[in-house]
PDB file of C-alpha atoms in Angstrom:
ATOM      1  CA  UNK A   1     175.450  30.178  39.402  1.00 49.00           C
ATOM      2  CA  UNK A   2     172.613  31.641  37.366  1.00 60.00           C
ATOM      3  CA  UNK A   3     171.983  35.392  37.111  1.00 75.00           C
ATOM      4  CA  UNK A   4     168.198  34.848  37.237  1.00 82.00           C
ATOM      5  CA  UNK A   5     165.587  32.826  39.096  1.00 85.00           C
ATOM      6  CA  UNK A   6     162.626  30.830  37.831  1.00 92.00           C
ATOM      7  CA  UNK A   7     159.563  30.315  39.992  1.00 92.00           C
ATOM      8  CA  UNK A   8     156.659  27.878  40.166  1.00 96.00           C
ATOM      9  CA  UNK A   9     153.278  28.937  41.571  1.00 97.00           C
ATOM     10  CA  UNK A  10     150.792  26.657  43.333  1.00 97.00           C
ATOM     11  CA  UNK A  11     147.360  27.479  44.690  1.00 98.00           C
ATOM     12  CA  UNK A  12     146.396  26.298  48.178  1.00 97.00           C
ATOM     13  CA  UNK A  13     143.543  26.914  50.624  1.00 97.00           C
ATOM     14  CA  UNK A  14     144.109  27.368  54.348  1.00 97.00           C
ATOM     15  CA  UNK A  15     141.464  27.401  57.048  1.00 97.00           C
ATOM     16  CA  UNK A  16     141.114  28.416  60.678  1.00 97.00           C
ATOM     17  CA  UNK A  17     138.338  28.588  63.242  1.00 97.00           C
ATOM     18  CA  UNK A  18     139.862  31.801  64.624  1.00 97.00           C
ATOM     19  CA  UNK A  19     140.769  34.311  61.886  1.00 97.00           C
ATOM     20  CA  UNK A  20     142.078  34.871  58.354  1.00 97.00           C
ATOM     21  CA  UNK A  21     145.670  35.493  59.452  1.00 98.00           C
ATOM     22  CA  UNK A  22     145.786  32.096  61.148  1.00 98.00           C
ATOM     23  CA  UNK A  23     144.289  30.500  58.009  1.00 98.00           C
ATOM     24  CA  UNK A  24     147.143  32.005  55.968  1.00 98.00           C
ATOM     25  CA  UNK A  25     149.753  30.854  58.481  1.00 98.00           C
ATOM     26  CA  UNK A  26     148.260  27.335  58.558  1.00 98.00           C
ATOM     27  CA  UNK A  27     148.375  27.094  54.765  1.00 98.00           C
ATOM     28  CA  UNK A  28     151.987  28.306  54.561  1.00 98.00           C
ATOM     29  CA  UNK A  29     153.094  25.957  57.355  1.00 98.00           C
ATOM     30  CA  UNK A  30     151.564  22.936  55.609  1.00 97.00           C
ATOM     31  CA  UNK A  31     152.977  23.957  52.239  1.00 96.00           C
ATOM     32  CA  UNK A  32     156.432  24.362  53.790  1.00 97.00           C
ATOM     33  CA  UNK A  33     156.390  20.686  54.822  1.00 97.00           C
ATOM     34  CA  UNK A  34     156.601  19.489  51.211  1.00 96.00           C
ATOM     35  CA  UNK A  35     157.831  22.399  49.067  1.00 96.00           C
ATOM     36  CA  UNK A  36     161.345  23.878  49.276  1.00 94.00           C
ATOM     37  CA  UNK A  37     162.369  27.473  48.571  1.00 94.00           C
ATOM     38  CA  UNK A  38     159.055  29.184  49.370  1.00 96.00           C
ATOM     39  CA  UNK A  39     159.502  32.874  48.554  1.00 94.00           C
ATOM     40  CA  UNK A  40     156.139  34.672  48.518  1.00 95.00           C
ATOM     41  CA  UNK A  41     152.375  34.387  48.725  1.00 97.00           C
ATOM     42  CA  UNK A  42     149.376  36.286  47.405  1.00 98.00           C
ATOM     43  CA  UNK A  43     145.876  36.139  48.877  1.00 98.00           C
ATOM     44  CA  UNK A  44     143.498  35.649  45.949  1.00 98.00           C
ATOM     45  CA  UNK A  45     140.227  34.844  47.719  1.00 98.00           C
ATOM     46  CA  UNK A  46     138.693  34.906  51.168  1.00 97.00           C
ATOM     47  CA  UNK A  47     135.546  33.147  52.217  1.00 97.00           C
ATOM     48  CA  UNK A  48     134.105  31.346  55.188  1.00 96.00           C
ATOM     49  CA  UNK A  49     131.933  28.557  56.382  1.00 92.00           C
ATOM     50  CA  UNK A  50     128.832  29.367  58.443  1.00 95.00           C
ATOM     51  CA  UNK A  51     127.600  27.090  61.222  1.00 95.00           C
ATOM     52  CA  UNK A  52     124.407  27.877  63.133  1.00 97.00           C
ATOM     53  CA  UNK A  53     124.465  31.522  62.060  1.00 97.00           C
ATOM     54  CA  UNK A  54     128.086  32.076  63.150  1.00 95.00           C
ATOM     55  CA  UNK A  55     131.458  31.827  61.466  1.00 95.00           C
ATOM     56  CA  UNK A  56     132.602  28.218  61.630  1.00 96.00           C
ATOM     57  CA  UNK A  57     135.828  28.574  59.643  1.00 95.00           C
ATOM     58  CA  UNK A  58     137.724  31.239  57.754  1.00 98.00           C
ATOM     59  CA  UNK A  59     139.030  30.004  54.388  1.00 97.00           C
ATOM     60  CA  UNK A  60     141.773  31.774  52.426  1.00 98.00           C
ATOM     61  CA  UNK A  61     142.977  30.854  48.943  1.00 98.00           C
ATOM     62  CA  UNK A  62     146.642  31.657  48.330  1.00 98.00           C
ATOM     63  CA  UNK A  63     149.000  31.579  45.402  1.00 98.00           C
ATOM     64  CA  UNK A  64     152.378  30.498  46.757  1.00 98.00           C
ATOM     65  CA  UNK A  65     155.576  31.024  44.775  1.00 97.00           C
ATOM     66  CA  UNK A  66     158.713  29.009  45.190  1.00 96.00           C
ATOM     67  CA  UNK A  67     162.059  29.205  43.463  1.00 94.00           C
ATOM     68  CA  UNK A  68     163.074  26.271  41.275  1.00 92.00           C
ATOM     69  CA  UNK A  69     166.305  25.010  42.783  1.00 82.00           C
ATOM     70  CA  UNK A  70     168.467  24.877  39.667  1.00 76.00           C
ATOM     71  CA  UNK A  71     167.626  28.394  38.493  1.00 65.00           C
TER      72      UNK A  71
END
C-alpha cells in the first residue's frame, strides 16, 4: 500500500436546460460511467446558449480529478 496518491485530471463540459447545478451533475454522472475513482471537481467556466432571446442551455466546464488506481 502506497503512502501517497497520484491523480489524473480531465476537462469535461456538462449542459442542462434547467440550471448550472444540473449541468454539473449531468457531467459528473456521465464521467462516472467510464472513469473510476472520481475524487473531486472544479468549475472552471460557465456559459450558456441563447435561443430566441432566452436561455436554451447552461454549459459548465469542469476539471475532474480521479485517483490512479495503483498509487
